[in-house]
Amino acid sequence: MKYETIVLSEERNVTLTTYMIEGSAGYQEFIKRPLVLICPGGGYSHLSKREAEPIAMRYLSAGIHAAILLYGIQEHAVAPGPLKDIAQAVAFLRDRADEYCIDNDSIYVCGFSAGAHVACQLGVFWNNPELLPEYKENPERVKPNGMILAYPVIDLHASATHLDIGIRPGTDINDVYYDQKHPKMPLSEMIVMDEKEGRYFINFEKSMNAYIFDGMYTPEQEDFYSLQNQVSSDTPPAFIWHAGGDGLISPTNSLDLASALYKHGIPVELHLYDGGNHGISLADHTTAGCPNDYYPYAKSWMQHSIDWILSRSGLEKQILDSFNS
């Protein structure tokens, strides 16, 4: 395996870690493989390790290259910064397709939660010369061949606005511990009082969106980066899955995106599981950090996504044909 970490931007703390399968004499030496570029979630304030290397290992075990993008977060999460990060990563990989034995027509972006918002941005904006002027002469250089989106943030109006994190009655708003606080968003916007219960709840939507817009934002900004509004006939195919019990990022995010793709004639596969929570990653014991992360009923998503990639790529045919060459 060719494992290396490349610093794409020291200033923005953006890195790309590659997990490339290396053939050898007598073993699939010159096979061009699909690649999955993985963007972990974390609400644009941090990056989840549970949605990074464990995902890469599963794709590797299926004979698919993987890479993990640690895109800009916190002060570097301001749009279109993360979009530029993922575009740079795809360009880097596509430019080295021969070196890494990557099938240039099978580069997939895969994102979880906020990472799916980053991945889907590239899917809808890859040929937008205003957002990505660096690639306007050759936008196909950064175009993903497909998107794998796990419990994605798509509609910036459709995240939890009344999230219960167990704040007790009588707690002063300034004493609320909440790791998603944005320094430029007023506490009164992120932490809201429920008069009926007499205690504070979290407006996660405002807190997360603040990272995208560096504080307060307008409805027009929110609409523009609600990506179901940006789907076009140029958007690549998508594999989408969501847990029906997700109380943080509403399943309507996935449903609305799937509907927009369908209306534009873009192939889409959607899996909406009954029950489950947000952020369940592989949904099995390997990525469970607490009981809410364990929902094995949904673990089939990974094999389904592998099958989806294989059905769209020529990997299996390449391998079988190589036996006769």
GROMACS .gro file of C-alpha atoms in nm:
model
  325
    1MET     CA    1   0.000   0.000   0.000
    2LYS     CA    2   0.125   0.348  -0.085
    3TYR     CA    3   0.055   0.550   0.230
    4GLU     CA    4   0.157   0.913   0.251
    5THR     CA    5   0.033   1.247   0.383
    6ILE     CA    6   0.059   1.550   0.159
    7VAL     CA    7   0.023   1.904   0.294
    8LEU     CA    8  -0.203   2.085   0.048
    9SER     CA    9  -0.209   2.409   0.248
   10GLU     CA   10   0.005   2.472   0.553
   11GLU     CA   11  -0.172   2.801   0.619
   12ARG     CA   12  -0.517   2.637   0.623
   13ASN     CA   13  -0.394   2.313   0.784
   14VAL     CA   14  -0.526   2.108   0.492
   15THR     CA   15  -0.380   1.762   0.434
   16LEU     CA   16  -0.445   1.472   0.201
   17THR     CA   17  -0.359   1.119   0.318
   18THR     CA   18  -0.348   0.851   0.051
   19TYR     CA   19  -0.412   0.479   0.086
   20MET     CA   20  -0.320   0.338  -0.255
   21ILE     CA   21  -0.324  -0.031  -0.337
   22GLU     CA   22  -0.001  -0.134  -0.505
   23GLY     CA   23  -0.003  -0.427  -0.741
   24SER     CA   24   0.300  -0.648  -0.794
   25ALA     CA   25   0.428  -0.892  -1.051
   26GLY     CA   26   0.160  -1.153  -1.093
   27TYR     CA   27  -0.092  -0.958  -0.886
   28GLN     CA   28  -0.298  -0.692  -1.063
   29GLU     CA   29   0.015  -0.489  -1.130
   30PHE     CA   30  -0.123  -0.229  -1.369
   31ILE     CA   31  -0.490  -0.219  -1.269
   32LYS     CA   32  -0.641   0.131  -1.270
   33ARG     CA   33  -0.867   0.144  -0.966
   34PRO     CA   34  -1.152   0.370  -0.854
   35LEU     CA   35  -1.069   0.610  -0.574
   36VAL     CA   36  -1.284   0.739  -0.290
   37LEU     CA   37  -1.188   1.075  -0.139
   38ILE     CA   38  -1.323   1.086   0.218
   39CYS     CA   39  -1.428   1.405   0.400
   40PRO     CA   40  -1.500   1.345   0.771
   41GLY     CA   41  -1.777   1.535   0.945
   42GLY     CA   42  -1.767   1.755   1.253
   43GLY     CA   43  -1.995   2.053   1.202
   44TYR     CA   44  -1.709   2.255   1.049
   45SER     CA   45  -1.561   2.295   1.399
   46HIS     CA   46  -1.365   1.968   1.418
   47LEU     CA   47  -1.304   1.651   1.214
   48SER     CA   48  -1.423   1.308   1.323
   49LYS     CA   49  -1.163   1.030   1.322
   50ARG     CA   50  -1.448   0.778   1.329
   51GLU     CA   51  -1.544   0.894   0.979
   52ALA     CA   52  -1.194   0.884   0.835
   53GLU     CA   53  -0.953   0.590   0.847
   54PRO     CA   54  -1.213   0.321   0.931
   55ILE     CA   55  -1.398   0.419   0.613
   56ALA     CA   56  -1.079   0.413   0.407
   57MET     CA   57  -0.996   0.063   0.532
   58ARG     CA   58  -1.333  -0.073   0.416
   59TYR     CA   59  -1.290   0.063   0.065
   60LEU     CA   60  -0.934  -0.068   0.052
   61SER     CA   61  -1.056  -0.416   0.145
   62ALA     CA   62  -1.282  -0.403  -0.162
   63GLY     CA   63  -0.991  -0.321  -0.392
   64ILE     CA   64  -1.071   0.051  -0.413
   65HIS     CA   65  -0.813   0.324  -0.350
   66ALA     CA   66  -0.893   0.568  -0.069
   67ALA     CA   67  -0.774   0.909   0.043
   68ILE     CA   68  -0.872   1.125   0.340
   69LEU     CA   69  -0.903   1.501   0.310
   70LEU     CA   70  -0.869   1.708   0.625
   71TYR     CA   71  -1.022   2.029   0.490
   72GLY     CA   72  -1.027   2.372   0.652
   73ILE     CA   73  -1.231   2.400   0.973
   74GLN     CA   74  -1.301   2.664   1.238
   75GLU     CA   75  -1.166   2.996   1.107
   76HIS     CA   76  -1.079   2.821   0.777
   77ALA     CA   77  -1.431   2.684   0.727
   78VAL     CA   78  -1.561   3.006   0.570
   79ALA     CA   79  -1.707   2.940   0.225
   80PRO     CA   80  -1.577   2.882  -0.033
   81GLY     CA   81  -1.260   2.773   0.147
   82PRO     CA   82  -1.347   2.403   0.197
   83LEU     CA   83  -1.475   2.385  -0.162
   84LYS     CA   84  -1.135   2.501  -0.282
   85ASP     CA   85  -0.969   2.245  -0.055
   86ILE     CA   86  -1.157   1.951  -0.202
   87ALA     CA   87  -1.113   2.081  -0.557
   88GLN     CA   88  -0.738   2.101  -0.496
   89ALA     CA   89  -0.738   1.745  -0.361
   90VAL     CA   90  -0.922   1.606  -0.664
   91ALA     CA   91  -0.691   1.797  -0.901
   92PHE     CA   92  -0.386   1.662  -0.717
   93LEU     CA   93  -0.511   1.303  -0.744
   94ARG     CA   94  -0.626   1.331  -1.104
   95ASP     CA   95  -0.292   1.483  -1.209
   96ARG     CA   96  -0.117   1.179  -1.059
   97ALA     CA   97  -0.358   0.916  -1.185
   98ASP     CA   98  -0.089   0.726  -1.374
   99GLU     CA   99   0.152   0.732  -1.080
  100TYR     CA  100  -0.113   0.606  -0.838
  101CYS     CA  101  -0.291   0.375  -1.088
  102ILE     CA  102  -0.618   0.566  -1.044
  103ASP     CA  103  -0.903   0.526  -1.290
  104ASN     CA  104  -0.947   0.889  -1.391
  105ASP     CA  105  -1.315   0.829  -1.469
  106SER     CA  106  -1.386   0.683  -1.125
  107ILE     CA  107  -1.294   0.944  -0.865
  108TYR     CA  108  -1.567   0.962  -0.602
  109VAL     CA  109  -1.607   1.216  -0.322
  110CYS     CA  110  -1.744   1.076   0.003
  111GLY     CA  111  -1.857   1.292   0.293
  112PHE     CA  112  -2.019   1.255   0.631
  113SER     CA  113  -2.248   1.522   0.778
  114ALA     CA  114  -2.067   1.855   0.726
  115GLY     CA  115  -1.806   1.666   0.526
  116ALA     CA  116  -2.087   1.566   0.292
  117HIS     CA  117  -2.167   1.936   0.251
  118VAL     CA  118  -1.807   1.985   0.139
  119ALA     CA  119  -1.825   1.686  -0.099
  120CYS     CA  120  -2.159   1.791  -0.244
  121GLN     CA  121  -2.034   2.147  -0.297
  122LEU     CA  122  -1.780   2.009  -0.542
  123GLY     CA  123  -2.056   1.805  -0.704
  124VAL     CA  124  -2.269   2.112  -0.776
  125PHE     CA  125  -2.000   2.382  -0.813
  126TRP     CA  126  -1.718   2.200  -0.998
  127ASN     CA  127  -1.774   2.412  -1.310
  128ASN     CA  128  -1.857   2.741  -1.136
  129PRO     CA  129  -1.591   2.990  -1.255
  130GLU     CA  130  -1.675   3.245  -0.985
  131LEU     CA  131  -1.618   3.003  -0.697
  132LEU     CA  132  -1.339   2.804  -0.862
  133PRO     CA  133  -1.165   3.045  -1.102
  134GLU     CA  134  -0.843   2.842  -1.074
  135TYR     CA  135  -1.001   2.566  -1.284
  136LYS     CA  136  -1.219   2.764  -1.525
  137GLU     CA  137  -1.004   2.665  -1.824
  138ASN     CA  138  -1.038   2.295  -1.741
  139PRO     CA  139  -1.316   2.234  -1.487
  140GLU     CA  140  -1.327   1.861  -1.567
  141ARG     CA  141  -0.997   1.835  -1.381
  142VAL     CA  142  -1.188   1.871  -1.052
  143LYS     CA  143  -1.518   1.711  -1.146
  144PRO     CA  144  -1.604   1.412  -0.927
  145ASN     CA  145  -1.746   1.110  -1.105
  146GLY     CA  146  -1.989   1.048  -0.823
  147MET     CA  147  -2.080   1.142  -0.466
  148ILE     CA  148  -2.126   0.918  -0.162
  149LEU     CA  149  -2.307   1.123   0.100
  150ALA     CA  150  -2.368   0.997   0.453
  151TYR     CA  151  -2.633   1.175   0.662
  152PRO     CA  152  -2.542   1.490   0.469
  153VAL     CA  153  -2.580   1.854   0.553
  154ILE     CA  154  -2.746   1.985   0.237
  155ASP     CA  155  -3.022   2.230   0.330
  156LEU     CA  156  -2.882   2.489   0.571
  157HIS     CA  157  -3.237   2.548   0.696
  158ALA     CA  158  -3.280   2.183   0.803
  159SER     CA  159  -3.063   2.117   1.107
  160ALA     CA  160  -3.169   2.098   1.472
  161THR     CA  161  -3.277   2.432   1.618
  162HIS     CA  162  -3.392   2.294   1.955
  163LEU     CA  163  -3.121   2.046   2.052
  164ASP     CA  164  -3.130   1.914   2.406
  165ILE     CA  165  -2.778   1.870   2.547
  166GLY     CA  166  -2.898   1.842   2.906
  167ILE     CA  167  -2.862   2.202   3.021
  168ARG     CA  168  -3.019   2.230   3.366
  169PRO     CA  169  -3.279   2.491   3.464
  170GLY     CA  170  -3.121   2.798   3.618
  171THR     CA  171  -2.796   2.770   3.422
  172ASP     CA  172  -2.663   3.108   3.313
  173ILE     CA  173  -2.625   3.135   2.934
  174ASN     CA  174  -2.260   3.234   2.976
  175ASP     CA  175  -2.192   2.914   3.168
  176VAL     CA  176  -2.327   2.676   2.906
  177TYR     CA  177  -2.053   2.445   2.781
  178TYR     CA  178  -2.097   2.384   2.410
  179ASP     CA  179  -1.803   2.298   2.186
  180GLN     CA  180  -1.976   2.426   1.869
  181LYS     CA  181  -1.977   2.790   1.982
  182HIS     CA  182  -1.867   3.032   1.714
  183PRO     CA  183  -1.689   3.345   1.844
  184LYS     CA  184  -1.874   3.576   1.601
  185MET     CA  185  -2.226   3.440   1.658
  186PRO     CA  186  -2.410   3.590   1.957
  187LEU     CA  187  -2.482   3.344   2.238
  188SER     CA  188  -2.848   3.442   2.221
  189GLU     CA  189  -2.859   3.306   1.865
  190MET     CA  190  -2.682   2.977   1.941
  191ILE     CA  191  -2.834   2.906   2.280
  192VAL     CA  192  -3.208   2.963   2.312
  193MET     CA  193  -3.430   2.968   2.619
  194ASP     CA  194  -3.733   2.740   2.622
  195GLU     CA  195  -3.974   2.937   2.840
  196LYS     CA  196  -4.202   2.638   2.891
  197GLU     CA  197  -3.923   2.420   3.031
  198GLY     CA  198  -3.728   2.707   3.184
  199ARG     CA  199  -3.394   2.593   3.043
  200TYR     CA  200  -3.168   2.644   2.745
  201PHE     CA  201  -3.152   2.442   2.426
  202ILE     CA  202  -2.902   2.462   2.141
  203ASN     CA  203  -2.969   2.605   1.798
  204PHE     CA  204  -2.724   2.379   1.616
  205GLU     CA  205  -2.829   2.517   1.279
  206LYS     CA  206  -2.717   2.870   1.366
  207SER     CA  207  -2.400   2.742   1.532
  208MET     CA  208  -2.286   2.531   1.239
  209ASN     CA  209  -2.386   2.781   0.971
  210ALA     CA  210  -2.184   3.047   1.153
  211TYR     CA  211  -1.868   2.856   1.058
  212ILE     CA  212  -1.968   2.855   0.692
  213PHE     CA  213  -2.033   3.231   0.690
  214ASP     CA  214  -1.795   3.351   0.966
  215GLY     CA  215  -2.072   3.466   1.197
  216MET     CA  216  -2.412   3.611   1.117
  217TYR     CA  217  -2.546   3.550   0.768
  218THR     CA  218  -2.828   3.646   0.537
  219PRO     CA  219  -3.114   3.428   0.406
  220GLU     CA  220  -2.967   3.473   0.059
  221GLN     CA  221  -2.634   3.325   0.168
  222GLU     CA  222  -2.811   3.039   0.340
  223ASP     CA  223  -3.018   2.965   0.029
  224PHE     CA  224  -2.713   2.971  -0.199
  225TYR     CA  225  -2.524   2.712   0.005
  226SER     CA  226  -2.834   2.497   0.049
  227LEU     CA  227  -2.711   2.262  -0.217
  228GLN     CA  228  -3.040   2.111  -0.330
  229ASN     CA  229  -3.094   2.454  -0.489
  230GLN     CA  230  -2.776   2.419  -0.697
  231VAL     CA  231  -2.834   2.081  -0.861
  232SER     CA  232  -2.813   2.090  -1.241
  233SER     CA  233  -2.778   1.852  -1.532
  234ASP     CA  234  -2.400   1.874  -1.473
  235THR     CA  235  -2.419   1.732  -1.120
  236PRO     CA  236  -2.262   1.385  -1.090
  237PRO     CA  237  -2.455   1.076  -0.974
  238ALA     CA  238  -2.501   1.021  -0.602
  239PHE     CA  239  -2.531   0.746  -0.345
  240ILE     CA  240  -2.702   0.890  -0.036
  241TRP     CA  241  -2.791   0.736   0.298
  242HIS     CA  242  -2.943   0.866   0.618
  243ALA     CA  243  -3.071   0.731   0.948
  244GLY     CA  244  -3.442   0.801   0.986
  245GLY     CA  245  -3.400   0.879   1.355
  246ASP     CA  246  -3.142   1.152   1.298
  247GLY     CA  247  -3.238   1.438   1.527
  248LEU     CA  248  -2.945   1.663   1.441
  249ILE     CA  249  -2.941   1.676   1.061
  250SER     CA  250  -3.293   1.606   0.937
  251PRO     CA  251  -3.336   1.323   0.683
  252THR     CA  252  -3.515   1.580   0.468
  253ASN     CA  253  -3.165   1.693   0.368
  254SER     CA  254  -3.116   1.364   0.184
  255LEU     CA  255  -3.471   1.346   0.057
  256ASP     CA  256  -3.463   1.695  -0.090
  257LEU     CA  257  -3.128   1.638  -0.259
  258ALA     CA  258  -3.243   1.305  -0.402
  259SER     CA  259  -3.558   1.472  -0.533
  260ALA     CA  260  -3.358   1.750  -0.699
  261LEU     CA  261  -3.123   1.499  -0.861
  262TYR     CA  262  -3.415   1.290  -0.984
  263LYS     CA  263  -3.586   1.595  -1.134
  264HIS     CA  264  -3.269   1.675  -1.330
  265GLY     CA  265  -3.232   1.320  -1.456
  266ILE     CA  266  -2.922   1.248  -1.245
  267PRO     CA  267  -2.885   0.885  -1.129
  268VAL     CA  268  -2.934   0.863  -0.753
  269GLU     CA  269  -2.951   0.579  -0.503
  270LEU     CA  270  -3.106   0.665  -0.166
  271HIS     CA  271  -3.115   0.452   0.150
  272LEU     CA  272  -3.324   0.585   0.438
  273TYR     CA  273  -3.295   0.352   0.736
  274ASP     CA  274  -3.570   0.320   0.993
  275GLY     CA  275  -3.436   0.454   1.324
  276GLY     CA  276  -3.076   0.523   1.414
  277ASN     CA  277  -2.898   0.844   1.506
  278HIS     CA  278  -2.669   1.103   1.354
  279GLY     CA  279  -2.300   1.032   1.307
  280ILE     CA  280  -2.316   0.654   1.318
  281SER     CA  281  -2.033   0.610   1.064
  282LEU     CA  282  -2.006   0.237   0.984
  283ALA     CA  283  -2.292   0.177   1.232
  284ASP     CA  284  -2.122  -0.131   1.375
  285HIS     CA  285  -1.891  -0.200   1.670
  286THR     CA  286  -1.579  -0.083   1.486
  287THR     CA  287  -1.674   0.285   1.492
  288ALA     CA  288  -1.901   0.296   1.798
  289GLY     CA  289  -1.790   0.544   2.060
  290CYS     CA  290  -2.114   0.528   2.257
  291PRO     CA  291  -2.441   0.330   2.242
  292ASN     CA  292  -2.596   0.582   2.001
  293ASP     CA  293  -2.326   0.505   1.743
  294TYR     CA  294  -2.420   0.139   1.726
  295TYR     CA  295  -2.704   0.066   1.485
  296PRO     CA  296  -2.607  -0.247   1.290
  297TYR     CA  297  -2.934  -0.243   1.096
  298ALA     CA  298  -2.778   0.038   0.888
  299LYS     CA  299  -2.431  -0.115   0.845
  300SER     CA  300  -2.529  -0.248   0.503
  301TRP     CA  301  -2.476   0.101   0.359
  302MET     CA  302  -2.105   0.038   0.320
  303GLN     CA  303  -2.141  -0.276   0.108
  304HIS     CA  304  -2.415  -0.108  -0.094
  305SER     CA  305  -2.181   0.186  -0.166
  306ILE     CA  306  -1.902  -0.051  -0.269
  307ASP     CA  307  -2.139  -0.233  -0.503
  308TRP     CA  308  -2.253   0.104  -0.641
  309ILE     CA  309  -1.893   0.201  -0.721
  310LEU     CA  310  -1.815  -0.137  -0.878
  311SER     CA  311  -2.129  -0.122  -1.090
  312ARG     CA  312  -2.022   0.218  -1.226
  313SER     CA  313  -1.651   0.146  -1.274
  314GLY     CA  314  -1.469  -0.104  -1.489
  315LEU     CA  315  -1.261  -0.248  -1.205
  316GLU     CA  316  -1.393  -0.603  -1.204
  317LYS     CA  317  -1.380  -0.628  -1.584
  318GLN     CA  318  -1.022  -0.495  -1.584
  319ILE     CA  319  -0.914  -0.762  -1.338
  320LEU     CA  320  -1.089  -1.046  -1.521
  321ASP     CA  321  -0.960  -0.927  -1.860
  322SER     CA  322  -0.606  -0.914  -1.723
  323PHE     CA  323  -0.612  -1.289  -1.672
  324ASN     CA  324  -0.630  -1.335  -2.049
  325SER     CA  325  -0.370  -1.076  -2.145
   0.00000   0.00000   0.00000
